[in-house]
Amino acid sequence: DSIPFLKEREEIVSSKYIGDKYITLTLRDNGYSPTRNSSQTDIDEFTKFASEINSIPVIIPDDVNKLSEYSFSDNVLIYEKARISMSHRILIYSMSNMNIFPPSGPFYVSLFLKNTKSLMYNIGVNWEDDEPLAARRVYGYDLGDQPYLNLNGRLIWHALNPRFTAKDLMKVFNSLD
């Protein structure tokens, strides 16, 4: 059973950017709760941040058919295989200098990988007045809390910082081990 996984690992390791410094942004283009979705501004600030830390920006798409709705600079790499292969996704996250996510499940994959820096932004963007109470009851944390610091992960709360900038990403990057 491990042979297909090893073959995929070999394929990823031999790809041109694995030997280089890179960071990832996982896009979200989902019909459910679209206010959580990625934006062109997210991509632009991510790309600017990657340049500031001399890293290659790698995009993990959500819906490859919606990539044409975005504009990408020439230095951005789109890694479509990570969309369909969980082993590719895990490996690309595990070797990245930082992984950035809108509210979505893949954040939790990165969070539990050894030696990764993980950031989820836009937390609480679609909360109604009573949802912070529900979050406290269900998850045990409140607006502004950072429950994932011990796992080298941070949250950017929408109510406190509606749109991240490259400067915000730099602060998070420098604050994590």
GROMACS .gro file of C-alpha atoms in nm, residues 3-92:
model
   90
    3ILE     CA    1   0.432   0.212  -0.288
    4PRO     CA    2   0.188   0.462  -0.452
    5PHE     CA    3   0.254   0.705  -0.167
    6LEU     CA    4   0.632   0.670  -0.212
    7LYS     CA    5   0.596   0.725  -0.586
    8GLU     CA    6   0.396   1.045  -0.524
    9ARG     CA    7   0.654   1.161  -0.269
   10GLU     CA    8   0.933   1.104  -0.520
   11GLU     CA    9   0.737   1.303  -0.780
   12ILE     CA   10   0.686   1.595  -0.540
   13VAL     CA   11   1.045   1.597  -0.417
   14SER     CA   12   1.173   1.603  -0.775
   15SER     CA   13   0.950   1.895  -0.872
   16LYS     CA   14   1.130   2.222  -0.932
   17TYR     CA   15   1.019   2.414  -0.624
   18ILE     CA   16   1.067   2.162  -0.345
   19GLY     CA   17   1.437   2.240  -0.320
   20ASP     CA   18   1.353   2.608  -0.294
   21LYS     CA   19   1.202   2.817  -0.018
   22TYR     CA   20   0.827   2.843  -0.067
   23ILE     CA   21   0.502   2.924   0.115
   24THR     CA   22   0.148   2.812   0.035
   25LEU     CA   23  -0.191   2.977   0.014
   26THR     CA   24  -0.486   2.741  -0.005
   27LEU     CA   25  -0.777   2.899  -0.188
   28ARG     CA   26  -1.140   2.858  -0.089
   29ASP     CA   27  -1.407   2.895  -0.360
   30ASN     CA   28  -1.700   2.720  -0.200
   31GLY     CA   29  -2.069   2.795  -0.245
   32TYR     CA   30  -2.136   2.736   0.124
   33SER     CA   31  -2.069   3.053   0.326
   34PRO     CA   32  -1.904   3.246   0.039
   35THR     CA   33  -1.791   3.528   0.270
   36ARG     CA   34  -1.518   3.288   0.383
   37ASN     CA   35  -1.386   3.251   0.028
   38SER     CA   36  -1.050   3.373  -0.096
   39SER     CA   37  -1.018   3.707  -0.272
   40GLN     CA   38  -0.785   3.867  -0.522
   41THR     CA   39  -0.657   4.088  -0.239
   42ASP     CA   40  -0.562   3.775  -0.042
   43ILE     CA   41  -0.360   3.649  -0.338
   44ASP     CA   42  -0.193   3.985  -0.398
   45GLU     CA   43  -0.089   4.031  -0.034
   46PHE     CA   44   0.027   3.668  -0.013
   47THR     CA   45   0.241   3.717  -0.325
   48LYS     CA   46   0.387   4.040  -0.185
   49PHE     CA   47   0.470   3.865   0.144
   50ALA     CA   48   0.636   3.574  -0.040
   51SER     CA   49   0.857   3.823  -0.222
   52GLU     CA   50   0.948   3.997   0.105
   53ILE     CA   51   1.073   3.672   0.258
   54ASN     CA   52   1.234   3.558  -0.068
   55SER     CA   53   1.002   3.261  -0.110
   56ILE     CA   54   0.812   3.115  -0.402
   57PRO     CA   55   0.434   3.163  -0.367
   58VAL     CA   56   0.250   2.833  -0.422
   59ILE     CA   57  -0.128   2.828  -0.461
   60ILE     CA   58  -0.331   2.519  -0.371
   61PRO     CA   59  -0.661   2.565  -0.558
   62ASP     CA   60  -1.004   2.474  -0.429
   63ASP     CA   61  -1.191   2.470  -0.759
   64VAL     CA   62  -0.954   2.459  -1.058
   65ASN     CA   63  -1.236   2.581  -1.282
   66LYS     CA   64  -1.245   2.909  -1.086
   67LEU     CA   65  -0.872   2.986  -1.118
   68SER     CA   66  -0.948   3.199  -1.424
   69GLU     CA   67  -1.140   3.439  -1.194
   70TYR     CA   68  -0.809   3.537  -1.034
   71SER     CA   69  -0.501   3.712  -1.161
   72PHE     CA   70  -0.164   3.558  -1.073
   73SER     CA   71   0.181   3.706  -1.119
   74ASP     CA   72   0.432   3.506  -1.322
   75ASN     CA   73   0.622   3.386  -1.015
   76VAL     CA   74   0.317   3.214  -0.862
   77LEU     CA   75   0.303   2.836  -0.893
   78ILE     CA   76  -0.037   2.667  -0.900
   79TYR     CA   77  -0.014   2.316  -0.758
   80GLU     CA   78  -0.332   2.146  -0.882
   81LYS     CA   79  -0.228   1.792  -0.781
   82ALA     CA   80  -0.259   1.891  -0.415
   83ARG     CA   81  -0.628   1.952  -0.480
   84ILE     CA   82  -0.695   1.592  -0.574
   85SER     CA   83  -0.424   1.401  -0.387
   86MET     CA   84  -0.418   1.415  -0.008
   87SER     CA   85  -0.062   1.280   0.000
   88HIS     CA   86   0.052   1.557  -0.235
   89ARG     CA   87  -0.124   1.814  -0.018
   90ILE     CA   88   0.030   1.685   0.304
   91LEU     CA   89   0.377   1.671   0.154
   92ILE     CA   90   0.358   2.020   0.003
   0.00000   0.00000   0.00000
